[in-house]
Amino acid sequence: MLQQFTWQQFLVAISILTLIWYSSVILLFYRKELKALLKGKTSNDENNAPLPHHWDKKVDALEPEAEDHLMGKSKLPDGVSIIGMDEVQFADEDSKIQLLGLVSDVIEEIKTIFNILVKEDGTKQDFFKLIEAVKEGYSGILTSQHIPQINEFIIANASFHLTPDEVENLWY
């Protein structure tokens, strides 16, 4: 069936279909421009005027802050916050922050001691020898106000019985 068409018939059909396609696109999407062209108007009306440039007087100057945030403000990393100068404080030696760090370190050392005692079937005397090393390594704990909490941790986790006098005299 396709062998019955000549090249000339094929090219005429393609030309007609192309003309129909482009005329429908022009009528659907460029109707206003076509009317303006047929009436003889130029394309310099307000709708077709070029956008103003930054050097023109009609354009407002962008604020430097607005340029930085064209995509939105960036998210700060976790744990980071912006504070004012009046909110800045420096820790002194008795600061709660420093004591909490010291207390957590001492508790970790005590956990290690308990693990050693469990693995090697240690006694109460072994515990007292190992706790002496902790007292030497963390001498700042002697003045801590958190010693009662540390003592409670020792009583709760010790595999042997400690008297209240032993626990009270543990750090002195």
PDB file of C-alpha atoms in Angstrom:
ATOM      1  CA  MET A   1       0.000   0.000   0.000  1.00  0.00           C
ATOM      2  CA  LEU A   2       2.783   2.459   0.826  1.00  0.00           C
ATOM      3  CA  GLN A   3       4.365   1.657  -2.506  1.00  0.00           C
ATOM      4  CA  GLN A   4       1.460   3.384  -4.265  1.00  0.00           C
ATOM      5  CA  PHE A   5       2.468   6.847  -2.938  1.00  0.00           C
ATOM      6  CA  THR A   6       5.070   8.882  -4.773  1.00  0.00           C
ATOM      7  CA  TRP A   7       7.637  11.134  -3.146  1.00  0.00           C
ATOM      8  CA  GLN A   8       5.815  14.145  -4.428  1.00  0.00           C
ATOM      9  CA  GLN A   9       2.520  13.093  -2.791  1.00  0.00           C
ATOM     10  CA  PHE A  10       4.385  12.328   0.463  1.00  0.00           C
ATOM     11  CA  LEU A  11       6.075  15.765   0.569  1.00  0.00           C
ATOM     12  CA  VAL A  12       2.780  17.570  -0.206  1.00  0.00           C
ATOM     13  CA  ALA A  13       1.022  15.678   2.636  1.00  0.00           C
ATOM     14  CA  ILE A  14       3.830  16.413   5.096  1.00  0.00           C
ATOM     15  CA  SER A  15       3.807  20.105   4.112  1.00  0.00           C
ATOM     16  CA  ILE A  16       0.039  20.384   4.616  1.00  0.00           C
ATOM     17  CA  LEU A  17       0.201  18.605   8.013  1.00  0.00           C
ATOM     18  CA  THR A  18       3.080  20.819   9.129  1.00  0.00           C
ATOM     19  CA  LEU A  19       1.172  23.956   8.064  1.00  0.00           C
ATOM     20  CA  ILE A  20      -1.903  22.793  10.017  1.00  0.00           C
ATOM     21  CA  TRP A  21       0.241  22.005  13.099  1.00  0.00           C
ATOM     22  CA  TYR A  22       2.030  25.363  13.220  1.00  0.00           C
ATOM     23  CA  SER A  23      -1.114  27.376  12.507  1.00  0.00           C
ATOM     24  CA  SER A  24      -2.919  25.624  15.382  1.00  0.00           C
ATOM     25  CA  VAL A  25       0.024  26.311  17.724  1.00  0.00           C
ATOM     26  CA  ILE A  26       0.068  29.976  16.698  1.00  0.00           C
ATOM     27  CA  LEU A  27      -3.701  30.307  17.146  1.00  0.00           C
ATOM     28  CA  LEU A  28      -3.668  28.599  20.555  1.00  0.00           C
ATOM     29  CA  PHE A  29      -0.607  30.090  22.172  1.00  0.00           C
ATOM     30  CA  TYR A  30       0.159  33.322  20.304  1.00  0.00           C
ATOM     31  CA  ARG A  31      -3.327  34.713  19.704  1.00  0.00           C
ATOM     32  CA  LYS A  32      -2.614  38.180  21.220  1.00  0.00           C
ATOM     33  CA  GLU A  33       0.596  38.619  19.302  1.00  0.00           C
ATOM     34  CA  LEU A  34      -1.116  37.579  16.076  1.00  0.00           C
ATOM     35  CA  LYS A  35      -3.919  40.128  16.629  1.00  0.00           C
ATOM     36  CA  ALA A  36      -1.358  42.842  17.357  1.00  0.00           C
ATOM     37  CA  LEU A  37       0.576  41.904  14.218  1.00  0.00           C
ATOM     38  CA  LEU A  38      -2.554  41.948  12.061  1.00  0.00           C
ATOM     39  CA  LYS A  39      -3.631  45.349  13.465  1.00  0.00           C
ATOM     40  CA  GLY A  40      -0.175  46.733  12.759  1.00  0.00           C
ATOM     41  CA  LYS A  41       0.796  47.478  16.357  1.00  0.00           C
ATOM     42  CA  THR A  42       4.385  47.289  17.462  1.00  0.00           C
ATOM     43  CA  SER A  43       5.579  45.003  20.239  1.00  0.00           C
ATOM     44  CA  ASN A  44       6.688  47.874  22.506  1.00  0.00           C
ATOM     45  CA  ASP A  45       3.572  47.965  24.669  1.00  0.00           C
ATOM     46  CA  GLU A  46       3.743  47.383  28.459  1.00  0.00           C
ATOM     47  CA  ASN A  47       3.257  43.621  28.315  1.00  0.00           C
ATOM     48  CA  ASN A  48       6.253  43.119  26.062  1.00  0.00           C
ATOM     49  CA  ALA A  49       8.569  45.689  27.649  1.00  0.00           C
ATOM     50  CA  PRO A  50      11.886  44.272  28.871  1.00  0.00           C
ATOM     51  CA  LEU A  51      12.365  43.842  32.581  1.00  0.00           C
ATOM     52  CA  PRO A  52      14.184  46.674  34.373  1.00  0.00           C
ATOM     53  CA  HIS A  53      17.849  46.173  35.193  1.00  0.00           C
ATOM     54  CA  HIS A  54      19.657  46.981  38.407  1.00  0.00           C
ATOM     55  CA  TRP A  55      21.198  50.071  36.842  1.00  0.00           C
ATOM     56  CA  ASP A  56      17.758  51.469  35.999  1.00  0.00           C
ATOM     57  CA  LYS A  57      16.183  53.867  38.492  1.00  0.00           C
ATOM     58  CA  LYS A  58      12.956  51.862  38.567  1.00  0.00           C
ATOM     59  CA  VAL A  59      14.474  48.882  40.366  1.00  0.00           C
ATOM     60  CA  ASP A  60      14.693  48.787  44.159  1.00  0.00           C
ATOM     61  CA  ALA A  61      18.120  47.928  45.527  1.00  0.00           C
ATOM     62  CA  LEU A  62      18.253  44.515  47.111  1.00  0.00           C
ATOM     63  CA  GLU A  63      19.364  44.407  50.713  1.00  0.00           C
ATOM     64  CA  PRO A  64      22.611  42.492  51.285  1.00  0.00           C
ATOM     65  CA  GLU A  65      20.764  40.252  53.774  1.00  0.00           C
ATOM     66  CA  ALA A  66      18.152  39.353  51.176  1.00  0.00           C
ATOM     67  CA  GLU A  67      20.850  38.304  48.705  1.00  0.00           C
ATOM     68  CA  ASP A  68      22.336  35.917  51.260  1.00  0.00           C
ATOM     69  CA  HIS A  69      19.031  34.164  51.778  1.00  0.00           C
ATOM     70  CA  LEU A  70      17.647  33.764  48.270  1.00  0.00           C
ATOM     71  CA  MET A  71      17.196  30.031  48.902  1.00  0.00           C
ATOM     72  CA  GLY A  72      16.153  30.534  52.532  1.00  0.00           C
ATOM     73  CA  LYS A  73      18.161  30.802  55.695  1.00  0.00           C
ATOM     74  CA  SER A  74      20.693  28.069  56.229  1.00  0.00           C
ATOM     75  CA  LYS A  75      20.163  25.670  59.100  1.00  0.00           C
ATOM     76  CA  LEU A  76      22.678  25.787  61.900  1.00  0.00           C
ATOM     77  CA  PRO A  77      24.405  22.513  62.811  1.00  0.00           C
ATOM     78  CA  ASP A  78      22.926  20.506  65.661  1.00  0.00           C
ATOM     79  CA  GLY A  79      23.841  21.921  69.056  1.00  0.00           C
ATOM     80  CA  VAL A  80      24.799  25.358  67.702  1.00  0.00           C
ATOM     81  CA  SER A  81      22.808  28.444  68.541  1.00  0.00           C
ATOM     82  CA  ILE A  82      23.300  32.166  68.139  1.00  0.00           C
ATOM     83  CA  ILE A  83      23.273  34.108  71.402  1.00  0.00           C
ATOM     84  CA  GLY A  84      23.758  37.736  72.328  1.00  0.00           C
ATOM     85  CA  MET A  85      26.835  39.127  74.010  1.00  0.00           C
ATOM     86  CA  ASP A  86      24.971  39.569  77.294  1.00  0.00           C
ATOM     87  CA  GLU A  87      24.282  35.820  77.386  1.00  0.00           C
ATOM     88  CA  VAL A  88      27.946  34.769  77.200  1.00  0.00           C
ATOM     89  CA  GLN A  89      29.256  33.372  80.481  1.00  0.00           C
ATOM     90  CA  PHE A  90      32.595  31.857  81.367  1.00  0.00           C
ATOM     91  CA  ALA A  91      32.757  28.938  83.772  1.00  0.00           C
ATOM     92  CA  ASP A  92      34.728  29.169  86.979  1.00  0.00           C
ATOM     93  CA  GLU A  93      36.415  26.219  88.673  1.00  0.00           C
ATOM     94  CA  ASP A  94      33.367  25.349  90.790  1.00  0.00           C
ATOM     95  CA  SER A  95      31.065  25.468  87.811  1.00  0.00           C
ATOM     96  CA  LYS A  96      28.339  22.867  87.590  1.00  0.00           C
ATOM     97  CA  ILE A  97      29.385  22.087  84.017  1.00  0.00           C
ATOM     98  CA  GLN A  98      32.922  21.188  85.054  1.00  0.00           C
ATOM     99  CA  LEU A  99      31.723  19.189  88.061  1.00  0.00           C
ATOM    100  CA  LEU A 100      29.287  17.212  85.967  1.00  0.00           C
ATOM    101  CA  GLY A 101      32.090  16.304  83.578  1.00  0.00           C
ATOM    102  CA  LEU A 102      34.299  15.293  86.485  1.00  0.00           C
ATOM    103  CA  VAL A 103      31.508  13.303  88.132  1.00  0.00           C
ATOM    104  CA  SER A 104      30.720  11.402  84.932  1.00  0.00           C
ATOM    105  CA  ASP A 105      34.421  10.572  84.488  1.00  0.00           C
ATOM    106  CA  VAL A 106      34.672   9.266  88.052  1.00  0.00           C
ATOM    107  CA  ILE A 107      31.538   7.149  87.602  1.00  0.00           C
ATOM    108  CA  GLU A 108      33.000   5.665  84.413  1.00  0.00           C
ATOM    109  CA  GLU A 109      36.184   4.796  86.330  1.00  0.00           C
ATOM    110  CA  ILE A 110      34.096   3.168  89.072  1.00  0.00           C
ATOM    111  CA  LYS A 111      32.221   1.141  86.426  1.00  0.00           C
ATOM    112  CA  THR A 112      35.572  -0.029  85.086  1.00  0.00           C
ATOM    113  CA  ILE A 113      36.647  -1.015  88.607  1.00  0.00           C
ATOM    114  CA  PHE A 114      33.454  -3.016  89.089  1.00  0.00           C
ATOM    115  CA  ASN A 115      34.016  -4.801  85.762  1.00  0.00           C
ATOM    116  CA  ILE A 116      37.577  -5.692  86.790  1.00  0.00           C
ATOM    117  CA  LEU A 117      36.379  -6.981  90.158  1.00  0.00           C
ATOM    118  CA  VAL A 118      33.693  -9.137  88.531  1.00  0.00           C
ATOM    119  CA  LYS A 119      36.109 -10.640  85.985  1.00  0.00           C
ATOM    120  CA  GLU A 120      38.858 -11.380  88.508  1.00  0.00           C
ATOM    121  CA  ASP A 121      36.660 -12.213  91.537  1.00  0.00           C
ATOM    122  CA  GLY A 122      37.960  -9.176  93.403  1.00  0.00           C
ATOM    123  CA  THR A 123      37.328  -8.477  97.060  1.00  0.00           C
ATOM    124  CA  LYS A 124      36.462  -5.403  99.062  1.00  0.00           C
ATOM    125  CA  GLN A 125      40.185  -4.756  99.714  1.00  0.00           C
ATOM    126  CA  ASP A 126      40.861  -4.837  95.940  1.00  0.00           C
ATOM    127  CA  PHE A 127      38.090  -2.284  95.519  1.00  0.00           C
ATOM    128  CA  PHE A 128      39.678   0.036  98.097  1.00  0.00           C
ATOM    129  CA  LYS A 129      43.094  -0.268  96.371  1.00  0.00           C
ATOM    130  CA  LEU A 130      41.617   0.538  92.955  1.00  0.00           C
ATOM    131  CA  ILE A 131      39.529   3.434  94.291  1.00  0.00           C
ATOM    132  CA  GLU A 132      42.738   4.994  95.676  1.00  0.00           C
ATOM    133  CA  ALA A 133      44.020   5.264  92.103  1.00  0.00           C
ATOM    134  CA  VAL A 134      40.787   7.015  91.127  1.00  0.00           C
ATOM    135  CA  LYS A 135      41.152   9.479  94.027  1.00  0.00           C
ATOM    136  CA  GLU A 136      44.698  10.307  92.908  1.00  0.00           C
ATOM    137  CA  GLY A 137      43.700  10.702  89.272  1.00  0.00           C
ATOM    138  CA  TYR A 138      40.634  12.839  90.044  1.00  0.00           C
ATOM    139  CA  SER A 139      41.661  14.912  93.050  1.00  0.00           C
ATOM    140  CA  GLY A 140      39.036  17.540  92.227  1.00  0.00           C
ATOM    141  CA  ILE A 141      36.278  15.124  93.195  1.00  0.00           C
ATOM    142  CA  LEU A 142      37.224  15.495  96.880  1.00  0.00           C
ATOM    143  CA  THR A 143      35.651  18.976  96.960  1.00  0.00           C
ATOM    144  CA  SER A 144      32.641  18.043  94.879  1.00  0.00           C
ATOM    145  CA  GLN A 145      29.137  18.443  96.191  1.00  0.00           C
ATOM    146  CA  HIS A 146      28.122  15.360  94.201  1.00  0.00           C
ATOM    147  CA  ILE A 147      29.949  12.824  96.377  1.00  0.00           C
ATOM    148  CA  PRO A 148      26.658  11.569  97.957  1.00  0.00           C
ATOM    149  CA  GLN A 149      25.334  10.660  94.493  1.00  0.00           C
ATOM    150  CA  ILE A 150      28.592   8.869  93.666  1.00  0.00           C
ATOM    151  CA  ASN A 151      28.400   6.987  96.971  1.00  0.00           C
ATOM    152  CA  GLU A 152      24.814   5.936  96.188  1.00  0.00           C
ATOM    153  CA  PHE A 153      26.014   4.637  92.831  1.00  0.00           C
ATOM    154  CA  ILE A 154      28.785   2.632  94.537  1.00  0.00           C
ATOM    155  CA  ILE A 155      26.380   1.109  97.098  1.00  0.00           C
ATOM    156  CA  ALA A 156      23.850   0.210  94.390  1.00  0.00           C
ATOM    157  CA  ASN A 157      26.395  -1.455  92.080  1.00  0.00           C
ATOM    158  CA  ALA A 158      28.920  -3.050  94.459  1.00  0.00           C
ATOM    159  CA  SER A 159      28.878  -6.844  94.517  1.00  0.00           C
ATOM    160  CA  PHE A 160      29.857  -6.800  98.217  1.00  0.00           C
ATOM    161  CA  HIS A 161      28.464  -5.115 101.301  1.00  0.00           C
ATOM    162  CA  LEU A 162      29.855  -1.691 102.259  1.00  0.00           C
ATOM    163  CA  THR A 163      29.058  -0.164 105.613  1.00  0.00           C
ATOM    164  CA  PRO A 164      27.984   3.485 105.805  1.00  0.00           C
ATOM    165  CA  ASP A 165      31.303   4.333 107.568  1.00  0.00           C
ATOM    166  CA  GLU A 166      33.332   2.732 104.762  1.00  0.00           C
ATOM    167  CA  VAL A 167      31.416   4.625 102.104  1.00  0.00           C
ATOM    168  CA  GLU A 168      31.614   7.910 104.073  1.00  0.00           C
ATOM    169  CA  ASN A 169      35.407   7.602 104.507  1.00  0.00           C
ATOM    170  CA  LEU A 170      35.980   6.384 100.946  1.00  0.00           C
ATOM    171  CA  TRP A 171      36.915   9.798  99.554  1.00  0.00           C
ATOM    172  CA  TYR A 172      38.829  11.185 102.572  1.00  0.00           C
TER     173      TYR A 172
END
